[in-house]
Amino acid sequence: MKERGNFWMRFFDRYGGIPILCFLSLVKKARKAGHEINSILVIKIGTIGDTLLLVPVLKAIKNMHPKTLLTVIGSKNNYEVLCRYSFINSLKIFEVSKVIKEPSYFFRFMKDVNSREYDVVMDFESWPRLSAIVAFFVKTGHKIGFKTKGQFKHIVFDAAVPHDPCRHEIDNYMSLANAIGVSVSDYKIEFPITDSEKAFVEDLLEKEGIGNLILFHPWSSGYKGHLKEWGAENFIRLAGLLAKDGYTVGITGTKDNQAAAEYIVNAYPEKVVSFCGRFTLGQTAYLITKSRLLITVNTGIMHLGAALNHPMIALHGPAGVIRWGPVGSSNAYNIESDFACAPCLNLGSEYKCRNGGCMDTIKVEAVLRKTHEVLKYKEVLPC
């Protein structure tokens, strides 16, 4: 069972999660904050993009408390991000889909989590109730999380920080860190790439003779992710124009995107190549660094491009720059829809349009013009 954008998981989180939280709030035992912090448990079971946004905050926590044991509960969705950072002392992967298929798994997982004591438990999820339920069943620690409108998570925490829908998500994370006295001033995201990941990509590009590469990432997963996409026909038109300029276009994505990617490839088979399902996240990151430019919709790969500080054009519709735009990069260029009600997303489910439409207001000519501007600007920069 897939975890991202799964209808039944969202259904159970809402219609099962709220009653469970209300019951747990009646039996919770309040825990006061201690004077010393020797062990911190962070819960972040979300996606690649918001996990990357959390990295500077986790690093700042560790920098302020270098001797503190930092444990993070992640998921299969963000494991490839969290496993890269040496400042995380312990990483526990919570298989969210198993909770529905095998309820006893939850209690086995919590038994493992509770094999250690914690001084602070921090839930960095803004809307899933499951993460608050996990926090509740941690036996030790002062529980801190977001008070998000309509989500009811805060009722099981010992302290709650208001989640602001008008601020970027990284700023909300910083507010939560402030609750334990941690100040975060650096927005720069780091994404380490291993030598083996680099070697794999270098070998493939050499074997297939691929160079002068511009990457497209047309896909967005999650709830109604298709409404954040720009449409295959737009990417086909753009690919044709870039092919005339002598560029090779590469398409990144997962195995689930292979069929849709082939539709774009078939329009210009000699100048467009699909990398969908061929690379891990780390290998994709290095592929991005080997390209001239990344053109992507607002999704996790956009935040990865920002973490790499690589030249990138990001296309925004329902998810706007203020709440979900790239941060920490001097090489990110944004193009936003001028649709009347865009952007509309705060937590990711508040779409105002059933069938979309706002991404269609971004014209191919505008993206091509920005592409030429960025590439020309990068060519004249001093070495």
PDB file of N, CA and C in Angstrom, residues 80-155:
ATOM      1  N   GLU A  80      15.315   8.308   2.642  1.00  0.00           N
ATOM      2  CA  GLU A  80      16.488   8.637   1.822  1.00  0.00           C
ATOM      3  C   GLU A  80      17.024  10.033   2.118  1.00  0.00           C
ATOM      4  N   VAL A  81      16.231  10.866   2.749  1.00  0.00           N
ATOM      5  CA  VAL A  81      16.724  12.170   3.200  1.00  0.00           C
ATOM      6  C   VAL A  81      17.383  12.036   4.571  1.00  0.00           C
ATOM      7  N   LEU A  82      16.661  11.485   5.531  1.00  0.00           N
ATOM      8  CA  LEU A  82      17.108  11.480   6.925  1.00  0.00           C
ATOM      9  C   LEU A  82      18.362  10.641   7.156  1.00  0.00           C
ATOM     10  N   CYS A  83      18.567   9.599   6.363  1.00  0.00           N
ATOM     11  CA  CYS A  83      19.698   8.697   6.600  1.00  0.00           C
ATOM     12  C   CYS A  83      21.047   9.336   6.272  1.00  0.00           C
ATOM     13  N   ARG A  84      21.057  10.545   5.723  1.00  0.00           N
ATOM     14  CA  ARG A  84      22.295  11.168   5.247  1.00  0.00           C
ATOM     15  C   ARG A  84      23.006  12.028   6.290  1.00  0.00           C
ATOM     16  N   TYR A  85      22.394  12.280   7.417  1.00  0.00           N
ATOM     17  CA  TYR A  85      22.914  13.301   8.322  1.00  0.00           C
ATOM     18  C   TYR A  85      23.503  12.681   9.584  1.00  0.00           C
ATOM     19  N   SER A  86      24.792  12.925   9.778  1.00  0.00           N
ATOM     20  CA  SER A  86      25.504  12.322  10.906  1.00  0.00           C
ATOM     21  C   SER A  86      25.079  12.916  12.244  1.00  0.00           C
ATOM     22  N   PHE A  87      24.467  14.115  12.228  1.00  0.00           N
ATOM     23  CA  PHE A  87      24.036  14.707  13.494  1.00  0.00           C
ATOM     24  C   PHE A  87      22.771  14.038  14.049  1.00  0.00           C
ATOM     25  N   ILE A  88      22.119  13.174  13.260  1.00  0.00           N
ATOM     26  CA  ILE A  88      21.019  12.349  13.769  1.00  0.00           C
ATOM     27  C   ILE A  88      21.631  11.084  14.358  1.00  0.00           C
ATOM     28  N   ASN A  89      21.514  10.918  15.669  1.00  0.00           N
ATOM     29  CA  ASN A  89      22.153   9.784  16.347  1.00  0.00           C
ATOM     30  C   ASN A  89      21.422   8.468  16.121  1.00  0.00           C
ATOM     31  N   SER A  90      20.097   8.541  16.016  1.00  0.00           N
ATOM     32  CA  SER A  90      19.311   7.323  15.850  1.00  0.00           C
ATOM     33  C   SER A  90      18.108   7.616  14.963  1.00  0.00           C
ATOM     34  N   LEU A  91      17.878   6.751  13.974  1.00  0.00           N
ATOM     35  CA  LEU A  91      16.767   6.928  13.046  1.00  0.00           C
ATOM     36  C   LEU A  91      15.870   5.701  13.093  1.00  0.00           C
ATOM     37  N   LYS A  92      14.595   5.931  13.386  1.00  0.00           N
ATOM     38  CA  LYS A  92      13.624   4.843  13.451  1.00  0.00           C
ATOM     39  C   LYS A  92      12.581   5.064  12.360  1.00  0.00           C
ATOM     40  N   ILE A  93      12.378   4.061  11.521  1.00  0.00           N
ATOM     41  CA  ILE A  93      11.455   4.188  10.400  1.00  0.00           C
ATOM     42  C   ILE A  93      10.099   3.571  10.762  1.00  0.00           C
ATOM     43  N   PHE A  94       9.097   4.413  10.757  1.00  0.00           N
ATOM     44  CA  PHE A  94       7.722   4.034  11.079  1.00  0.00           C
ATOM     45  C   PHE A  94       6.988   3.772   9.766  1.00  0.00           C
ATOM     46  N   GLU A  95       6.570   2.531   9.545  1.00  0.00           N
ATOM     47  CA  GLU A  95       5.853   2.166   8.324  1.00  0.00           C
ATOM     48  C   GLU A  95       4.369   2.471   8.508  1.00  0.00           C
ATOM     49  N   VAL A  96       3.988   3.641   8.047  1.00  0.00           N
ATOM     50  CA  VAL A  96       2.648   4.162   8.305  1.00  0.00           C
ATOM     51  C   VAL A  96       1.565   3.239   7.775  1.00  0.00           C
ATOM     52  N   SER A  97       1.760   2.677   6.583  1.00  0.00           N
ATOM     53  CA  SER A  97       0.724   1.839   5.983  1.00  0.00           C
ATOM     54  C   SER A  97       0.462   0.580   6.800  1.00  0.00           C
ATOM     55  N   LYS A  98       1.447   0.133   7.566  1.00  0.00           N
ATOM     56  CA  LYS A  98       1.267  -1.071   8.381  1.00  0.00           C
ATOM     57  C   LYS A  98       0.273  -0.875   9.510  1.00  0.00           C
ATOM     58  N   VAL A  99       0.089   0.372   9.926  1.00  0.00           N
ATOM     59  CA  VAL A  99      -0.829   0.645  11.035  1.00  0.00           C
ATOM     60  C   VAL A  99      -2.244   0.219  10.677  1.00  0.00           C
ATOM     61  N   ILE A 100      -2.616   0.398   9.400  1.00  0.00           N
ATOM     62  CA  ILE A 100      -3.947   0.000   8.950  1.00  0.00           C
ATOM     63  C   ILE A 100      -4.025  -1.504   8.725  1.00  0.00           C
ATOM     64  N   LYS A 101      -3.022  -2.063   8.086  1.00  0.00           N
ATOM     65  CA  LYS A 101      -3.049  -3.487   7.749  1.00  0.00           C
ATOM     66  C   LYS A 101      -2.787  -4.379   8.957  1.00  0.00           C
ATOM     67  N   GLU A 102      -1.987  -3.879   9.886  1.00  0.00           N
ATOM     68  CA  GLU A 102      -1.551  -4.701  11.019  1.00  0.00           C
ATOM     69  C   GLU A 102      -1.466  -3.825  12.276  1.00  0.00           C
ATOM     70  N   PRO A 103      -2.597  -3.570  12.952  1.00  0.00           N
ATOM     71  CA  PRO A 103      -2.605  -2.656  14.105  1.00  0.00           C
ATOM     72  C   PRO A 103      -1.599  -3.009  15.199  1.00  0.00           C
ATOM     73  N   SER A 104      -1.265  -4.297  15.356  1.00  0.00           N
ATOM     74  CA  SER A 104      -0.310  -4.677  16.399  1.00  0.00           C
ATOM     75  C   SER A 104       1.081  -4.123  16.109  1.00  0.00           C
ATOM     76  N   TYR A 105       1.342  -3.786  14.829  1.00  0.00           N
ATOM     77  CA  TYR A 105       2.643  -3.213  14.470  1.00  0.00           C
ATOM     78  C   TYR A 105       2.892  -1.916  15.239  1.00  0.00           C
ATOM     79  N   PHE A 106       1.837  -1.102  15.407  1.00  0.00           N
ATOM     80  CA  PHE A 106       1.981   0.175  16.102  1.00  0.00           C
ATOM     81  C   PHE A 106       2.552  -0.026  17.497  1.00  0.00           C
ATOM     82  N   PHE A 107       2.030  -1.005  18.213  1.00  0.00           N
ATOM     83  CA  PHE A 107       2.468  -1.214  19.593  1.00  0.00           C
ATOM     84  C   PHE A 107       3.859  -1.836  19.664  1.00  0.00           C
ATOM     85  N   ARG A 108       4.218  -2.651  18.675  1.00  0.00           N
ATOM     86  CA  ARG A 108       5.587  -3.167  18.616  1.00  0.00           C
ATOM     87  C   ARG A 108       6.573  -2.026  18.346  1.00  0.00           C
ATOM     88  N   PHE A 109       6.174  -1.136  17.454  1.00  0.00           N
ATOM     89  CA  PHE A 109       7.040  -0.008  17.139  1.00  0.00           C
ATOM     90  C   PHE A 109       7.221   0.882  18.370  1.00  0.00           C
ATOM     91  N   MET A 110       6.121   1.149  19.074  1.00  0.00           N
ATOM     92  CA  MET A 110       6.211   2.024  20.245  1.00  0.00           C
ATOM     93  C   MET A 110       7.033   1.362  21.363  1.00  0.00           C
ATOM     94  N   LYS A 111       7.007   0.067  21.464  1.00  0.00           N
ATOM     95  CA  LYS A 111       7.831  -0.628  22.459  1.00  0.00           C
ATOM     96  C   LYS A 111       9.302  -0.387  22.170  1.00  0.00           C
ATOM     97  N   ASP A 112       9.657  -0.414  20.888  1.00  0.00           N
ATOM     98  CA  ASP A 112      11.042  -0.135  20.507  1.00  0.00           C
ATOM     99  C   ASP A 112      11.412   1.310  20.808  1.00  0.00           C
ATOM    100  N   VAL A 113      10.524   2.246  20.476  1.00  0.00           N
ATOM    101  CA  VAL A 113      10.781   3.661  20.755  1.00  0.00           C
ATOM    102  C   VAL A 113      10.976   3.885  22.253  1.00  0.00           C
ATOM    103  N   ASN A 114      10.158   3.209  23.052  1.00  0.00           N
ATOM    104  CA  ASN A 114      10.200   3.411  24.500  1.00  0.00           C
ATOM    105  C   ASN A 114      11.301   2.616  25.207  1.00  0.00           C
ATOM    106  N   SER A 115      12.170   1.991  24.432  1.00  0.00           N
ATOM    107  CA  SER A 115      13.333   1.332  25.047  1.00  0.00           C
ATOM    108  C   SER A 115      14.352   2.363  25.519  1.00  0.00           C
ATOM    109  N   ARG A 116      14.102   3.618  25.199  1.00  0.00           N
ATOM    110  CA  ARG A 116      14.977   4.718  25.611  1.00  0.00           C
ATOM    111  C   ARG A 116      14.113   5.822  26.208  1.00  0.00           C
ATOM    112  N   GLU A 117      14.676   6.612  27.113  1.00  0.00           N
ATOM    113  CA  GLU A 117      13.953   7.740  27.698  1.00  0.00           C
ATOM    114  C   GLU A 117      14.318   9.031  26.967  1.00  0.00           C
ATOM    115  N   TYR A 118      13.354   9.948  26.921  1.00  0.00           N
ATOM    116  CA  TYR A 118      13.555  11.221  26.231  1.00  0.00           C
ATOM    117  C   TYR A 118      13.168  12.368  27.155  1.00  0.00           C
ATOM    118  N   ASP A 119      13.884  13.472  27.023  1.00  0.00           N
ATOM    119  CA  ASP A 119      13.537  14.672  27.786  1.00  0.00           C
ATOM    120  C   ASP A 119      12.517  15.523  27.053  1.00  0.00           C
ATOM    121  N   VAL A 120      12.606  15.519  25.739  1.00  0.00           N
ATOM    122  CA  VAL A 120      11.685  16.307  24.906  1.00  0.00           C
ATOM    123  C   VAL A 120      11.234  15.454  23.723  1.00  0.00           C
ATOM    124  N   VAL A 121       9.939  15.534  23.397  1.00  0.00           N
ATOM    125  CA  VAL A 121       9.379  14.901  22.198  1.00  0.00           C
ATOM    126  C   VAL A 121       8.768  16.002  21.356  1.00  0.00           C
ATOM    127  N   MET A 122       9.248  16.139  20.090  1.00  0.00           N
ATOM    128  CA  MET A 122       8.794  17.223  19.218  1.00  0.00           C
ATOM    129  C   MET A 122       8.141  16.655  17.961  1.00  0.00           C
ATOM    130  N   ASP A 123       6.886  16.997  17.761  1.00  0.00           N
ATOM    131  CA  ASP A 123       6.148  16.564  16.576  1.00  0.00           C
ATOM    132  C   ASP A 123       6.161  17.700  15.558  1.00  0.00           C
ATOM    133  N   PHE A 124       6.907  17.536  14.467  1.00  0.00           N
ATOM    134  CA  PHE A 124       7.034  18.573  13.454  1.00  0.00           C
ATOM    135  C   PHE A 124       6.033  18.423  12.315  1.00  0.00           C
ATOM    136  N   GLU A 125       5.048  17.542  12.462  1.00  0.00           N
ATOM    137  CA  GLU A 125       3.996  17.447  11.452  1.00  0.00           C
ATOM    138  C   GLU A 125       2.918  18.490  11.740  1.00  0.00           C
ATOM    139  N   SER A 126       2.431  19.137  10.696  1.00  0.00           N
ATOM    140  CA  SER A 126       1.446  20.201  10.896  1.00  0.00           C
ATOM    141  C   SER A 126       0.015  19.712  10.880  1.00  0.00           C
ATOM    142  N   TRP A 127      -0.253  18.584  10.144  1.00  0.00           N
ATOM    143  CA  TRP A 127      -1.646  18.142  10.107  1.00  0.00           C
ATOM    144  C   TRP A 127      -1.888  16.667  10.431  1.00  0.00           C
ATOM    145  N   PRO A 128      -1.045  15.693  10.106  1.00  0.00           N
ATOM    146  CA  PRO A 128      -1.423  14.297  10.375  1.00  0.00           C
ATOM    147  C   PRO A 128      -1.632  14.031  11.870  1.00  0.00           C
ATOM    148  N   ARG A 129      -2.779  13.480  12.208  1.00  0.00           N
ATOM    149  CA  ARG A 129      -3.055  13.176  13.620  1.00  0.00           C
ATOM    150  C   ARG A 129      -2.229  11.993  14.102  1.00  0.00           C
ATOM    151  N   LEU A 130      -1.832  11.119  13.174  1.00  0.00           N
ATOM    152  CA  LEU A 130      -1.084   9.935  13.560  1.00  0.00           C
ATOM    153  C   LEU A 130       0.201  10.288  14.286  1.00  0.00           C
ATOM    154  N   SER A 131       0.880  11.344  13.845  1.00  0.00           N
ATOM    155  CA  SER A 131       2.131  11.722  14.499  1.00  0.00           C
ATOM    156  C   SER A 131       1.890  12.172  15.940  1.00  0.00           C
ATOM    157  N   ALA A 132       0.754  12.829  16.198  1.00  0.00           N
ATOM    158  CA  ALA A 132       0.417  13.233  17.566  1.00  0.00           C
ATOM    159  C   ALA A 132       0.085  12.015  18.429  1.00  0.00           C
ATOM    160  N   ILE A 133      -0.542  11.008  17.813  1.00  0.00           N
ATOM    161  CA  ILE A 133      -0.839   9.771  18.541  1.00  0.00           C
ATOM    162  C   ILE A 133       0.464   9.058  18.901  1.00  0.00           C
ATOM    163  N   VAL A 134       1.415   9.043  17.967  1.00  0.00           N
ATOM    164  CA  VAL A 134       2.732   8.470  18.258  1.00  0.00           C
ATOM    165  C   VAL A 134       3.375   9.207  19.421  1.00  0.00           C
ATOM    166  N   ALA A 135       3.331  10.530  19.395  1.00  0.00           N
ATOM    167  CA  ALA A 135       3.923  11.330  20.477  1.00  0.00           C
ATOM    168  C   ALA A 135       3.277  10.996  21.821  1.00  0.00           C
ATOM    169  N   PHE A 136       1.954  10.835  21.828  1.00  0.00           N
ATOM    170  CA  PHE A 136       1.254  10.530  23.076  1.00  0.00           C
ATOM    171  C   PHE A 136       1.763   9.232  23.694  1.00  0.00           C
ATOM    172  N   PHE A 137       2.004   8.222  22.865  1.00  0.00           N
ATOM    173  CA  PHE A 137       2.384   6.909  23.385  1.00  0.00           C
ATOM    174  C   PHE A 137       3.885   6.791  23.698  1.00  0.00           C
ATOM    175  N   VAL A 138       4.628   7.859  23.485  1.00  0.00           N
ATOM    176  CA  VAL A 138       5.996   7.895  24.004  1.00  0.00           C
ATOM    177  C   VAL A 138       5.890   8.133  25.510  1.00  0.00           C
ATOM    178  N   LYS A 139       6.439   7.243  26.316  1.00  0.00           N
ATOM    179  CA  LYS A 139       6.196   7.250  27.762  1.00  0.00           C
ATOM    180  C   LYS A 139       6.876   8.397  28.492  1.00  0.00           C
ATOM    181  N   THR A 140       7.947   8.919  27.927  1.00  0.00           N
ATOM    182  CA  THR A 140       8.707   9.959  28.618  1.00  0.00           C
ATOM    183  C   THR A 140       8.798  11.210  27.749  1.00  0.00           C
ATOM    184  N   GLY A 141       9.156  12.318  28.384  1.00  0.00           N
ATOM    185  CA  GLY A 141       9.430  13.532  27.637  1.00  0.00           C
ATOM    186  C   GLY A 141       8.311  14.550  27.645  1.00  0.00           C
ATOM    187  N   HIS A 142       8.703  15.807  27.582  1.00  0.00           N
ATOM    188  CA  HIS A 142       7.799  16.944  27.469  1.00  0.00           C
ATOM    189  C   HIS A 142       7.364  17.035  26.012  1.00  0.00           C
ATOM    190  N   LYS A 143       6.073  16.911  25.732  1.00  0.00           N
ATOM    191  CA  LYS A 143       5.558  16.806  24.365  1.00  0.00           C
ATOM    192  C   LYS A 143       5.248  18.195  23.792  1.00  0.00           C
ATOM    193  N   ILE A 144       5.824  18.480  22.630  1.00  0.00           N
ATOM    194  CA  ILE A 144       5.631  19.771  21.972  1.00  0.00           C
ATOM    195  C   ILE A 144       5.222  19.529  20.522  1.00  0.00           C
ATOM    196  N   GLY A 145       4.249  20.303  20.044  1.00  0.00           N
ATOM    197  CA  GLY A 145       3.826  20.182  18.648  1.00  0.00           C
ATOM    198  C   GLY A 145       3.060  21.407  18.212  1.00  0.00           C
ATOM    199  N   PHE A 146       2.484  21.345  17.019  1.00  0.00           N
ATOM    200  CA  PHE A 146       1.759  22.484  16.462  1.00  0.00           C
ATOM    201  C   PHE A 146       0.295  22.493  16.904  1.00  0.00           C
ATOM    202  N   LYS A 147      -0.207  23.700  17.073  1.00  0.00           N
ATOM    203  CA  LYS A 147      -1.650  23.904  17.183  1.00  0.00           C
ATOM    204  C   LYS A 147      -2.112  24.416  15.828  1.00  0.00           C
ATOM    205  N   THR A 148      -2.638  23.490  15.024  1.00  0.00           N
ATOM    206  CA  THR A 148      -3.055  23.803  13.662  1.00  0.00           C
ATOM    207  C   THR A 148      -4.573  23.840  13.596  1.00  0.00           C
ATOM    208  N   LYS A 149      -5.116  24.876  13.010  1.00  0.00           N
ATOM    209  CA  LYS A 149      -6.560  25.055  12.955  1.00  0.00           C
ATOM    210  C   LYS A 149      -7.261  23.843  12.354  1.00  0.00           C
ATOM    211  N   GLY A 150      -8.221  23.292  13.091  1.00  0.00           N
ATOM    212  CA  GLY A 150      -9.042  22.200  12.603  1.00  0.00           C
ATOM    213  C   GLY A 150      -8.430  20.820  12.693  1.00  0.00           C
ATOM    214  N   GLN A 151      -7.209  20.690  13.249  1.00  0.00           N
ATOM    215  CA  GLN A 151      -6.534  19.389  13.244  1.00  0.00           C
ATOM    216  C   GLN A 151      -6.599  18.667  14.595  1.00  0.00           C
ATOM    217  N   PHE A 152      -6.794  19.379  15.694  1.00  0.00           N
ATOM    218  CA  PHE A 152      -6.989  18.796  17.035  1.00  0.00           C
ATOM    219  C   PHE A 152      -5.734  18.094  17.584  1.00  0.00           C
ATOM    220  N   LYS A 153      -4.595  18.272  16.949  1.00  0.00           N
ATOM    221  CA  LYS A 153      -3.380  17.609  17.413  1.00  0.00           C
ATOM    222  C   LYS A 153      -2.931  18.127  18.783  1.00  0.00           C
ATOM    223  N   HIS A 154      -3.078  19.428  18.981  1.00  0.00           N
ATOM    224  CA  HIS A 154      -2.492  20.076  20.152  1.00  0.00           C
ATOM    225  C   HIS A 154      -3.068  19.592  21.479  1.00  0.00           C
ATOM    226  N   ILE A 155      -4.228  18.941  21.450  1.00  0.00           N
ATOM    227  CA  ILE A 155      -4.879  18.584  22.715  1.00  0.00           C
ATOM    228  C   ILE A 155      -4.165  17.468  23.466  1.00  0.00           C
TER     229      ILE A 155
END
